[in-house]
Amino acid sequence: MTTQSPTHSPAVQTDVPLPAAATEAATQVATREQITDLGEGLRHATGGRYGPVRDLARASVPADLMVRDPSLSMPEAREWTRQALRRLVGLGMAGSGFPVAQGGLDDPGRSCIDFEMTAHGDLSLTVKSGVHFGLYGGAVTALGSTWHHERFIPANLSLEQVGCYAMTEFGHGSDVASLETTITYDRDSDELVVHSPTPSSVKTYIGAAAEDAHIATVYGQLVVDGTSHGVHVVLVPLRDEAGAALPGVTLGDNGSKGGLLGVDNGTIRFEQVRVPRSMLLDRYGGIDDSGAYVSDIENDNKRFFTMLGTLVRGRICVAAGAAVSARKALSVATRYAVRRRQFGAPDRQGEVVLLDYLAHQRKLLPAIATSYAHMFALNEIVERLQELHEAPEKDQVAQRELETRAAGLKAVITRFANDTNQVCREACGGAGYMAENGLTVLRQDADVFATFEGDNTVLLQLVAKGLLTGYKETWGDLDMRGMVQFAARSIGGQFVEATAVRPLVDRLVAAAARRSEDETLLERGWHLSMFADREKHVLETLANRLRKAKDGDAFEAFNNAQDHVLLAARTHMDRVVLEAFVAGIDALEEGEVRDALERLCTLYALNSIEADSGWFQAHNRMSAARAKAVTAQVNKLCGELRPVAVELVEGMGVPEAWLGSAMLTEPERWTPGSAD
Amino acid sequence: MTTQSPTHSPAVQTDVPLPAAATEAATQVATREQITDLGEGLRHATGGRYGPVRDLARASVPADLMVRDPSLSMPEAREWTRQALRRLVGLGMAGSGFPVAQGGLDDPGRSCIDFEMTAHGDLSLTVKSGVHFGLYGGAVTALGSTWHHERFIPANLSLEQVGCYAMTEFGHGSDVASLETTITYDRDSDELVVHSPTPSSVKTYIGAAAEDAHIATVYGQLVVDGTSHGVHVVLVPLRDEAGAALPGVTLGDNGSKGGLLGVDNGTIRFEQVRVPRSMLLDRYGGIDDSGAYVSDIENDNKRFFTMLGTLVRGRICVAAGAAVSARKALSVATRYAVRRRQFGAPDRQGEVVLLDYLAHQRKLLPAIATSYAHMFALNEIVERLQELHEAPEKDQVAQRELETRAAGLKAVITRFANDTNQVCREACGGAGYMAENGLTVLRQDADVFATFEGDNTVLLQLVAKGLLTGYKETWGDLDMRGMVQFAARSIGGQFVEATAVRPLVDRLVAAAARRSEDETLLERGWHLSMFADREKHVLETLANRLRKAKDGDAFEAFNNAQDHVLLAARTHMDRVVLEAFVAGIDALEEGEVRDALERLCTLYALNSIEADSGWFQAHNRMSAARAKAVTAQVNKLCGELRPVAVELVEGMGVPEAWLGSAMLTEPERWTPGSAD
């Protein structure tokens, strides 16, 4: 993590590759956006390794690309998104993750930041871009050979060939291993036959399938000489140049959705569609010239999870995008809450500003604190992704740990975003329900991020399994027997990972342990030990419970403990997020930026402890008096942060021009007693 | 509450007035809808006084009126709603609340049920109908004289004159007393001059203002001879017969919203618009022939709250509508969860049905239990509304209590509905995000019910104030000084209302008190005493806190305790809802219907206790061991209710044909391994 002092610095960093077109726009935006010193300091402090990339996007992406008219009909929204995607490519926000040989930057970390910055605008554009470049292009890059790269990536980057990612079927979403589509090798013609054998095997919800996609990465069971080798991925052309479906391909339109109206999600049915053998993305498993199946990874299950490991970037992107939606919603709601007045009060002149009410502070400030925690956790995982990508040798355990963390962050952050976006809508009352004020489309679009790239409940189970098995085995499905059996022999010293933050955490915990309970409420060490202790206890008791049940019915043992499994995952992620926040603050110099972040970190920690007050008391980790003191302290912190609320949302880094909120640009309408 | 045995009975009750057109359709629907004995028994048990009215609607309203194509654009949705409103009138679901002299039934209770049944379908239609008949027509009925009834209600009932309800302004929503619109009496011309003096005084979010409304009930400050008499309501024509705005009236369109696309919400600006004096709805205050202001209620504040008291029906309707949205969402998600399979498990044939997972049961079953609780609470308040309406003498304290309860139920149920609708969407994964499956439009439409008819936070404060003042004073604004001062002298024996359910509750509590803690987990008396004790403690400590602060800054005293104030309101409503559930069950005969409801009631109670586990432990109302036992018992109850989940949603009374969910009518697509 880079350490930057909270002083002014140019909005455009010259050491970041910058498309020519962007330079001019950058100057205009930088001039237009005026933020406070504290706001700017917070922006820098949360920038991390990719801070300059973020600043570049803030300075170079014009607001009209980020804000779409929310009243567009579905066909209009689709056309707007199609056009906007071309402009996005022109801004250089598409190719970071591709191989250098094909004009990319070979920087998957930066590609996550490109996604995140795009997500500051319209999420249909973000998802359309993410499907085409990230999922389709990413699969070709990660699962294909150099031949595939050379053959398909240039047309991807130029948008000449629109790609889609055909994984999900009506019958199977999160359970990828059970997909029904078949990819059967026909030795006689040296072709692969792609087929949808049942109604439930039809691919569905596939972004770009309804109108635009020319080609798909199709997930299906690879069958060679009658033997299934598990799920593999094959490239299948869908449409000819005129846009007509190719023979054997039936394309449908999912029509209206809960959001993302600009994305043309659709269905794909294959009727014995033939493609050359070379279309198989065969980096981890393929068919040689003799027609035999070959793979460097002998174990089918291990190969499957290695291939699925490429999903990690998508999950980080979805988490980052959801986090941005919450930051945008909080930016709108907070800026409104400091302008809007409602109800007079005794001893007060005029009506009271919304954010002066404790209940309103309670709605917004703990959520702002959590958003900051997520920023640091996301920086950490994006940087970790890139470090592992750059490492000369693959560290399998580290890779599994990264995948677990990505799954967990995706689940935790998308849940938070959906809750927060709704709170913000309601906190703006009727105005929040009007599309012109920038909250409705955002909330509807971000909703499905809870489902995209893996259902949150399934993902949290993956996290728990990773914890129970110490990342020693491949994972990814809901292998309950494996989880139950592993729990029987693991859970030892590997509970806490040896990371860079460990010495700092240990030091803070030790310092807090020397104080009396009365003094520790604001001590970071107490917060850290509460989070770590909660996780450790939940995980250990879960392991014991599963161990006791290991000779019985594995499904029942697992299922009876499912709420416990999910709690283990959630408390683990809470600790991971808090430690990322603590590490991020530790890297900063003393000053008002660090002071504000310390307060936010305390609010994040105490808010979480308050939410789990029942658990902490039931497990003798907190006295009744302490539980009440935590609530009082959360209220107090809300009051302390209230005066800098606008600076806090400035620091979250959403340029005001990108908020697309009429009530912020024409505040007089919503200000009681405003002059005519 | 009527007691009905859970046996089969004709779907159409012949003692309910039934429009001729409905009879034929009824037979068809009754034949089509096949439900189980338990489902039908639960439907009857939750029907209450208006059960036959509900059955009539289920049998007579055709599905194509209840389900609109979710892909309609805003203009198309508005046109669909306009046409559907005419059909609704033809079915006799519009006029129940109007005076008998004008063709109504003088039955405000039934008008709430008409709204509720309409809300089983498209909520744009429900709201459009609610604005025209309920708010506009209701204001004319409640605030106008016989002259107004005769002059305006027939054209309202026939839809010849579309009405809108112009209360909210950009600057003021929940704070009605501070509206800026002026209604100034001009003695010379004997006219009223309606004027919007500022940008923030422009009426906004007004349903039907954008396109359809011919006339509005306009809320504004009545000024006579330079003296303001507070908010009054005047009828102001908006459009001529050709639909053009009348002189001085500027109409705008709020455009796209977070939902309710079929409702043409708009803005209204008045520029010195003149109407005859007779247009003032002057039941509680008006201007006599000499030009003097006259009112039977001398106190301005009391008059204001008497007039606002007419909002009570709107709040009950909104609560009922939100409750239906949650029941629909739970009906869709539960029916999907018993069909959909995902992930294989050891020792299991095929993939596991979603609802067999504990985590999935946890998402749906406590919400189903809460929905049942709300059904009984809503029956109780609707019947109470009608009883007070029928009573020969007005009981002011009972009226205040009804208004408090309506405000509280509206806040609690709309919060629950928004949470539940989202949970259900996510519980159906990607399918839940597709509009064709019936969850997206419903969730978006119901969202604003948290804001309609009073922001939920404001409404909960009204509840707390009612509790603190023992309903002895008028209320309705955020009069903090009044609340603080009252708290200083009240809170005595009036804490628990003397209601019909009291002896039953006392008996159950006494029975539980005689048992040991180990035995009481399933005892209704223990649940009741936990709920009552929580409310009493929260309210008493709140009163003490405010009493101590009464000589200081009233706003600070109130504001520092605002989370405490909201908790008092919420815990009060929790008790009210539980007691309504208990009373409802008590009226039933023994049998499987009653058994199922007892289990649901226990799940509702324990789920609430579990959610407040931190509070109960911090206040020494529950031991650590008991807290853990509650969680285990909630899991156990979920498992016990799992086998009858479909019957439970049948009992919630949403005909399957009204769900508008493709995944329920074409389940083979979503069933893994389905035959081709």
mmCIF file of N, CA, C and O in Angstrom, chain B residues 187-253:
data_model
loop_
_atom_site.group_PDB
_atom_site.id
_atom_site.type_symbol
_atom_site.label_atom_id
_atom_site.label_comp_id
_atom_site.label_asym_id
_atom_site.label_seq_id
_atom_site.Cartn_x
_atom_site.Cartn_y
_atom_site.Cartn_z
ATOM 1 N N ARG B 187 -62.421 38.758 0.500
ATOM 2 C CA ARG B 187 -63.768 39.122 0.900
ATOM 3 C C ARG B 187 -64.536 39.804 -0.242
ATOM 4 O O ARG B 187 -65.736 39.576 -0.430
ATOM 5 N N ASP B 188 -63.838 40.605 -1.023
ATOM 6 C CA ASP B 188 -64.514 41.364 -2.069
ATOM 7 C C ASP B 188 -65.197 40.463 -3.101
ATOM 8 O O ASP B 188 -66.334 40.685 -3.486
ATOM 9 N N SER B 189 -64.471 39.453 -3.515
ATOM 10 C CA SER B 189 -65.050 38.572 -4.536
ATOM 11 C C SER B 189 -65.672 37.322 -3.923
ATOM 12 O O SER B 189 -66.230 36.494 -4.637
ATOM 13 N N ASP B 190 -65.557 37.173 -2.592
ATOM 14 C CA ASP B 190 -66.019 35.962 -1.885
ATOM 15 C C ASP B 190 -65.342 34.716 -2.465
ATOM 16 O O ASP B 190 -65.961 33.672 -2.634
ATOM 17 N N GLU B 191 -64.048 34.856 -2.778
ATOM 18 C CA GLU B 191 -63.309 33.735 -3.358
ATOM 19 C C GLU B 191 -62.096 33.393 -2.492
ATOM 20 O O GLU B 191 -61.646 34.192 -1.669
ATOM 21 N N LEU B 192 -61.581 32.206 -2.755
ATOM 22 C CA LEU B 192 -60.326 31.799 -2.126
ATOM 23 C C LEU B 192 -59.233 31.863 -3.181
ATOM 24 O O LEU B 192 -59.431 31.437 -4.325
ATOM 25 N N VAL B 193 -58.097 32.395 -2.784
ATOM 26 C CA VAL B 193 -56.971 32.517 -3.717
ATOM 27 C C VAL B 193 -55.906 31.507 -3.307
ATOM 28 O O VAL B 193 -55.346 31.578 -2.210
ATOM 29 N N VAL B 194 -55.660 30.547 -4.180
ATOM 30 C CA VAL B 194 -54.695 29.484 -3.894
ATOM 31 C C VAL B 194 -53.382 29.836 -4.570
ATOM 32 O O VAL B 194 -53.364 30.139 -5.774
ATOM 33 N N HIS B 195 -52.279 29.792 -3.785
ATOM 34 C CA HIS B 195 -51.020 30.296 -4.329
ATOM 35 C C HIS B 195 -49.821 29.499 -3.816
ATOM 36 O O HIS B 195 -49.791 29.066 -2.657
ATOM 37 N N SER B 196 -48.835 29.312 -4.708
ATOM 38 C CA SER B 196 -47.557 28.669 -4.346
ATOM 39 C C SER B 196 -46.516 29.778 -4.246
ATOM 40 O O SER B 196 -46.024 30.253 -5.264
ATOM 41 N N PRO B 197 -46.170 30.204 -3.036
ATOM 42 C CA PRO B 197 -45.324 31.392 -2.912
ATOM 43 C C PRO B 197 -43.843 31.175 -3.194
ATOM 44 O O PRO B 197 -43.121 32.139 -3.425
ATOM 45 N N THR B 198 -43.352 29.933 -3.143
ATOM 46 C CA THR B 198 -41.913 29.668 -3.285
ATOM 47 C C THR B 198 -41.709 28.421 -4.147
ATOM 48 O O THR B 198 -42.635 27.625 -4.326
ATOM 49 N N PRO B 199 -40.474 28.213 -4.642
ATOM 50 C CA PRO B 199 -40.199 26.955 -5.371
ATOM 51 C C PRO B 199 -40.463 25.732 -4.498
ATOM 52 O O PRO B 199 -40.933 24.703 -4.983
ATOM 53 N N SER B 200 -40.170 25.856 -3.207
ATOM 54 C CA SER B 200 -40.333 24.686 -2.342
ATOM 55 C C SER B 200 -41.790 24.441 -1.976
ATOM 56 O O SER B 200 -42.117 23.410 -1.402
ATOM 57 N N SER B 201 -42.679 25.384 -2.316
ATOM 58 C CA SER B 201 -44.105 25.191 -1.999
ATOM 59 C C SER B 201 -44.845 24.494 -3.137
ATOM 60 O O SER B 201 -46.035 24.217 -3.022
ATOM 61 N N VAL B 202 -44.163 24.233 -4.235
ATOM 62 C CA VAL B 202 -44.807 23.541 -5.353
ATOM 63 C C VAL B 202 -45.178 22.132 -4.895
ATOM 64 O O VAL B 202 -44.378 21.429 -4.283
ATOM 65 N N LYS B 203 -46.418 21.746 -5.182
ATOM 66 C CA LYS B 203 -46.867 20.388 -4.839
ATOM 67 C C LYS B 203 -46.121 19.385 -5.708
ATOM 68 O O LYS B 203 -45.948 19.612 -6.914
ATOM 69 N N THR B 204 -45.713 18.269 -5.122
ATOM 70 C CA THR B 204 -44.961 17.295 -5.915
ATOM 71 C C THR B 204 -45.267 15.872 -5.488
ATOM 72 O O THR B 204 -45.799 15.658 -4.391
ATOM 73 N N TYR B 205 -44.884 14.947 -6.350
ATOM 74 C CA TYR B 205 -45.147 13.507 -6.177
ATOM 75 C C TYR B 205 -46.655 13.227 -6.143
ATOM 76 O O TYR B 205 -47.083 12.189 -5.650
ATOM 77 N N ILE B 206 -47.470 14.143 -6.654
ATOM 78 C CA ILE B 206 -48.924 14.017 -6.561
ATOM 79 C C ILE B 206 -49.427 13.028 -7.616
ATOM 80 O O ILE B 206 -49.323 13.297 -8.818
ATOM 81 N N GLY B 207 -49.952 11.907 -7.164
ATOM 82 C CA GLY B 207 -50.461 10.897 -8.078
ATOM 83 C C GLY B 207 -51.605 11.429 -8.912
ATOM 84 O O GLY B 207 -52.525 12.043 -8.375
ATOM 85 N N ALA B 208 -51.540 11.226 -10.230
ATOM 86 C CA ALA B 208 -52.537 11.642 -11.220
ATOM 87 C C ALA B 208 -52.383 13.092 -11.659
ATOM 88 O O ALA B 208 -53.069 13.531 -12.589
ATOM 89 N N ALA B 209 -51.482 13.842 -11.016
ATOM 90 C CA ALA B 209 -51.330 15.257 -11.409
ATOM 91 C C ALA B 209 -50.688 15.402 -12.787
ATOM 92 O O ALA B 209 -50.993 16.328 -13.525
ATOM 93 N N ALA B 210 -49.799 14.469 -13.132
ATOM 94 C CA ALA B 210 -49.050 14.648 -14.384
ATOM 95 C C ALA B 210 -49.926 14.577 -15.613
ATOM 96 O O ALA B 210 -49.713 15.306 -16.582
ATOM 97 N N GLU B 211 -50.952 13.687 -15.598
ATOM 98 C CA GLU B 211 -51.732 13.501 -16.827
ATOM 99 C C GLU B 211 -53.245 13.551 -16.639
ATOM 100 O O GLU B 211 -53.943 14.111 -17.464
ATOM 101 N N ASP B 212 -53.723 12.924 -15.564
ATOM 102 C CA ASP B 212 -55.152 12.609 -15.539
ATOM 103 C C ASP B 212 -56.052 13.501 -14.692
ATOM 104 O O ASP B 212 -57.241 13.635 -14.991
ATOM 105 N N ALA B 213 -55.532 14.055 -13.618
ATOM 106 C CA ALA B 213 -56.419 14.659 -12.627
ATOM 107 C C ALA B 213 -57.136 15.900 -13.164
ATOM 108 O O ALA B 213 -56.519 16.769 -13.782
ATOM 109 N N HIS B 214 -58.437 15.966 -12.884
ATOM 110 C CA HIS B 214 -59.213 17.166 -13.211
ATOM 111 C C HIS B 214 -59.295 18.116 -12.029
ATOM 112 O O HIS B 214 -59.529 19.304 -12.198
ATOM 113 N N ILE B 215 -59.140 17.582 -10.841
ATOM 114 C CA ILE B 215 -59.400 18.384 -9.651
ATOM 115 C C ILE B 215 -58.541 17.861 -8.508
ATOM 116 O O ILE B 215 -58.155 16.687 -8.501
ATOM 117 N N ALA B 216 -58.200 18.741 -7.567
ATOM 118 C CA ALA B 216 -57.330 18.344 -6.461
ATOM 119 C C ALA B 216 -57.891 18.809 -5.131
ATOM 120 O O ALA B 216 -58.531 19.863 -5.050
ATOM 121 N N THR B 217 -57.655 18.005 -4.106
ATOM 122 C CA THR B 217 -57.836 18.504 -2.742
ATOM 123 C C THR B 217 -56.487 19.105 -2.349
ATOM 124 O O THR B 217 -55.495 18.385 -2.205
ATOM 125 N N VAL B 218 -56.463 20.418 -2.213
ATOM 126 C CA VAL B 218 -55.197 21.125 -1.996
ATOM 127 C C VAL B 218 -55.066 21.506 -0.520
ATOM 128 O O VAL B 218 -55.940 22.174 0.037
ATOM 129 N N TYR B 219 -53.976 21.095 0.076
ATOM 130 C CA TYR B 219 -53.684 21.448 1.466
ATOM 131 C C TYR B 219 -52.871 22.740 1.502
ATOM 132 O O TYR B 219 -51.888 22.879 0.775
ATOM 133 N N GLY B 220 -53.290 23.681 2.332
ATOM 134 C CA GLY B 220 -52.546 24.929 2.434
ATOM 135 C C GLY B 220 -52.970 25.697 3.674
ATOM 136 O O GLY B 220 -53.911 25.310 4.383
ATOM 137 N N GLN B 221 -52.263 26.778 3.948
ATOM 138 C CA GLN B 221 -52.555 27.609 5.114
ATOM 139 C C GLN B 221 -53.733 28.529 4.778
ATOM 140 O O GLN B 221 -53.645 29.339 3.855
ATOM 141 N N LEU B 222 -54.797 28.422 5.547
ATOM 142 C CA LEU B 222 -55.963 29.271 5.303
ATOM 143 C C LEU B 222 -55.769 30.620 6.002
ATOM 144 O O LEU B 222 -55.561 30.681 7.212
ATOM 145 N N VAL B 223 -55.846 31.675 5.203
ATOM 146 C CA VAL B 223 -55.670 33.027 5.744
ATOM 147 C C VAL B 223 -56.968 33.810 5.533
ATOM 148 O O VAL B 223 -57.444 33.937 4.407
ATOM 149 N N VAL B 224 -57.540 34.279 6.634
ATOM 150 C CA VAL B 224 -58.764 35.081 6.559
ATOM 151 C C VAL B 224 -58.495 36.416 7.253
ATOM 152 O O VAL B 224 -58.090 36.432 8.416
ATOM 153 N N ASP B 225 -58.696 37.480 6.531
ATOM 154 C CA ASP B 225 -58.449 38.822 7.075
ATOM 155 C C ASP B 225 -57.054 38.925 7.700
ATOM 156 O O ASP B 225 -56.894 39.467 8.807
ATOM 157 N N GLY B 226 -56.088 38.374 7.018
ATOM 158 C CA GLY B 226 -54.713 38.495 7.494
ATOM 159 C C GLY B 226 -54.324 37.544 8.602
ATOM 160 O O GLY B 226 -53.165 37.496 9.017
ATOM 161 N N THR B 227 -55.293 36.744 9.087
ATOM 162 C CA THR B 227 -54.976 35.796 10.159
ATOM 163 C C THR B 227 -54.919 34.382 9.595
ATOM 164 O O THR B 227 -55.837 33.947 8.898
ATOM 165 N N SER B 228 -53.823 33.670 9.938
ATOM 166 C CA SER B 228 -53.713 32.292 9.469
ATOM 167 C C SER B 228 -54.406 31.362 10.459
ATOM 168 O O SER B 228 -54.238 31.490 11.671
ATOM 169 N N HIS B 229 -55.184 30.437 9.933
ATOM 170 C CA HIS B 229 -55.883 29.464 10.777
ATOM 171 C C HIS B 229 -55.318 28.059 10.620
ATOM 172 O O HIS B 229 -55.958 27.087 10.973
ATOM 173 N N GLY B 230 -54.136 27.982 10.063
ATOM 174 C CA GLY B 230 -53.499 26.680 9.901
ATOM 175 C C GLY B 230 -53.971 25.964 8.643
ATOM 176 O O GLY B 230 -54.693 26.533 7.812
ATOM 177 N N VAL B 231 -53.519 24.728 8.516
ATOM 178 C CA VAL B 231 -53.752 23.977 7.277
ATOM 179 C C VAL B 231 -55.227 23.613 7.116
ATOM 180 O O VAL B 231 -55.849 23.086 8.035
ATOM 181 N N HIS B 232 -55.760 23.934 5.952
ATOM 182 C CA HIS B 232 -57.108 23.540 5.548
ATOM 183 C C HIS B 232 -57.028 22.953 4.144
ATOM 184 O O HIS B 232 -55.973 22.993 3.513
ATOM 185 N N VAL B 233 -58.166 22.458 3.679
ATOM 186 C CA VAL B 233 -58.175 21.785 2.378
ATOM 187 C C VAL B 233 -59.225 22.409 1.478
ATOM 188 O O VAL B 233 -60.374 22.600 1.891
ATOM 189 N N VAL B 234 -58.819 22.714 0.262
ATOM 190 C CA VAL B 234 -59.738 23.334 -0.689
ATOM 191 C C VAL B 234 -59.715 22.544 -1.996
ATOM 192 O O VAL B 234 -58.679 22.003 -2.392
ATOM 193 N N LEU B 235 -60.874 22.459 -2.624
ATOM 194 C CA LEU B 235 -60.969 21.800 -3.926
ATOM 195 C C LEU B 235 -60.584 22.789 -5.018
ATOM 196 O O LEU B 235 -61.148 23.889 -5.086
ATOM 197 N N VAL B 236 -59.634 22.398 -5.856
ATOM 198 C CA VAL B 236 -59.200 23.281 -6.932
ATOM 199 C C VAL B 236 -59.200 22.514 -8.248
ATOM 200 O O VAL B 236 -58.466 21.525 -8.393
ATOM 201 N N PRO B 237 -60.034 22.943 -9.220
ATOM 202 C CA PRO B 237 -59.983 22.310 -10.549
ATOM 203 C C PRO B 237 -58.623 22.559 -11.197
ATOM 204 O O PRO B 237 -58.047 23.653 -11.070
ATOM 205 N N LEU B 238 -58.088 21.533 -11.861
ATOM 206 C CA LEU B 238 -56.762 21.647 -12.464
ATOM 207 C C LEU B 238 -56.790 21.692 -13.984
ATOM 208 O O LEU B 238 -55.992 22.384 -14.601
ATOM 209 N N ARG B 239 -57.684 20.888 -14.557
ATOM 210 C CA ARG B 239 -57.687 20.751 -16.022
ATOM 211 C C ARG B 239 -59.105 20.957 -16.551
ATOM 212 O O ARG B 239 -60.082 20.615 -15.888
ATOM 213 N N ASP B 240 -59.186 21.451 -17.793
ATOM 214 C CA ASP B 240 -60.489 21.531 -18.446
ATOM 215 C C ASP B 240 -60.827 20.171 -19.060
ATOM 216 O O ASP B 240 -60.046 19.222 -18.951
ATOM 217 N N GLU B 241 -61.953 20.095 -19.711
ATOM 218 C CA GLU B 241 -62.386 18.795 -20.222
ATOM 219 C C GLU B 241 -61.445 18.229 -21.273
ATOM 220 O O GLU B 241 -61.321 17.023 -21.427
ATOM 221 N N ALA B 242 -60.757 19.119 -21.977
ATOM 222 C CA ALA B 242 -59.816 18.655 -22.999
ATOM 223 C C ALA B 242 -58.480 18.249 -22.381
ATOM 224 O O ALA B 242 -57.576 17.792 -23.083
ATOM 225 N N GLY B 243 -58.349 18.446 -21.063
ATOM 226 C CA GLY B 243 -57.110 18.020 -20.397
ATOM 227 C C GLY B 243 -56.076 19.125 -20.272
ATOM 228 O O GLY B 243 -54.973 18.885 -19.770
ATOM 229 N N ALA B 244 -56.421 20.348 -20.727
ATOM 230 C CA ALA B 244 -55.453 21.452 -20.635
ATOM 231 C C ALA B 244 -55.490 22.061 -19.226
ATOM 232 O O ALA B 244 -56.548 22.136 -18.593
ATOM 233 N N ALA B 245 -54.313 22.481 -18.757
ATOM 234 C CA ALA B 245 -54.234 23.102 -17.427
ATOM 235 C C ALA B 245 -55.057 24.383 -17.413
ATOM 236 O O ALA B 245 -55.047 25.162 -18.372
ATOM 237 N N LEU B 246 -55.767 24.625 -16.316
ATOM 238 C CA LEU B 246 -56.579 25.835 -16.189
ATOM 239 C C LEU B 246 -55.668 27.036 -15.901
ATOM 240 O O LEU B 246 -54.520 26.865 -15.484
ATOM 241 N N PRO B 247 -56.181 28.243 -16.111
ATOM 242 C CA PRO B 247 -55.347 29.439 -15.898
ATOM 243 C C PRO B 247 -54.763 29.489 -14.486
ATOM 244 O O PRO B 247 -55.454 29.203 -13.505
ATOM 245 N N GLY B 248 -53.475 29.785 -14.397
ATOM 246 C CA GLY B 248 -52.815 29.902 -13.100
ATOM 247 C C GLY B 248 -52.276 28.590 -12.570
ATOM 248 O O GLY B 248 -51.529 28.564 -11.593
ATOM 249 N N VAL B 249 -52.650 27.512 -13.212
ATOM 250 C CA VAL B 249 -52.190 26.189 -12.765
ATOM 251 C C VAL B 249 -51.068 25.714 -13.690
ATOM 252 O O VAL B 249 -51.255 25.660 -14.909
ATOM 253 N N THR B 250 -49.897 25.400 -13.122
ATOM 254 C CA THR B 250 -48.803 24.847 -13.916
ATOM 255 C C THR B 250 -48.578 23.414 -13.468
ATOM 256 O O THR B 250 -48.317 23.158 -12.288
ATOM 257 N N LEU B 251 -48.711 22.495 -14.419
ATOM 258 C CA LEU B 251 -48.594 21.077 -14.085
ATOM 259 C C LEU B 251 -47.304 20.506 -14.656
ATOM 260 O O LEU B 251 -46.922 20.808 -15.783
ATOM 261 N N GLY B 252 -46.631 19.689 -13.863
ATOM 262 C CA GLY B 252 -45.396 19.050 -14.321
ATOM 263 C C GLY B 252 -45.473 17.549 -14.122
ATOM 264 O O GLY B 252 -46.405 17.035 -13.502
ATOM 265 N N ASP B 253 -44.486 16.862 -14.663
ATOM 266 C CA ASP B 253 -44.463 15.394 -14.599
ATOM 267 C C ASP B 253 -43.213 14.964 -13.838
ATOM 268 O O ASP B 253 -42.110 15.363 -14.180
#
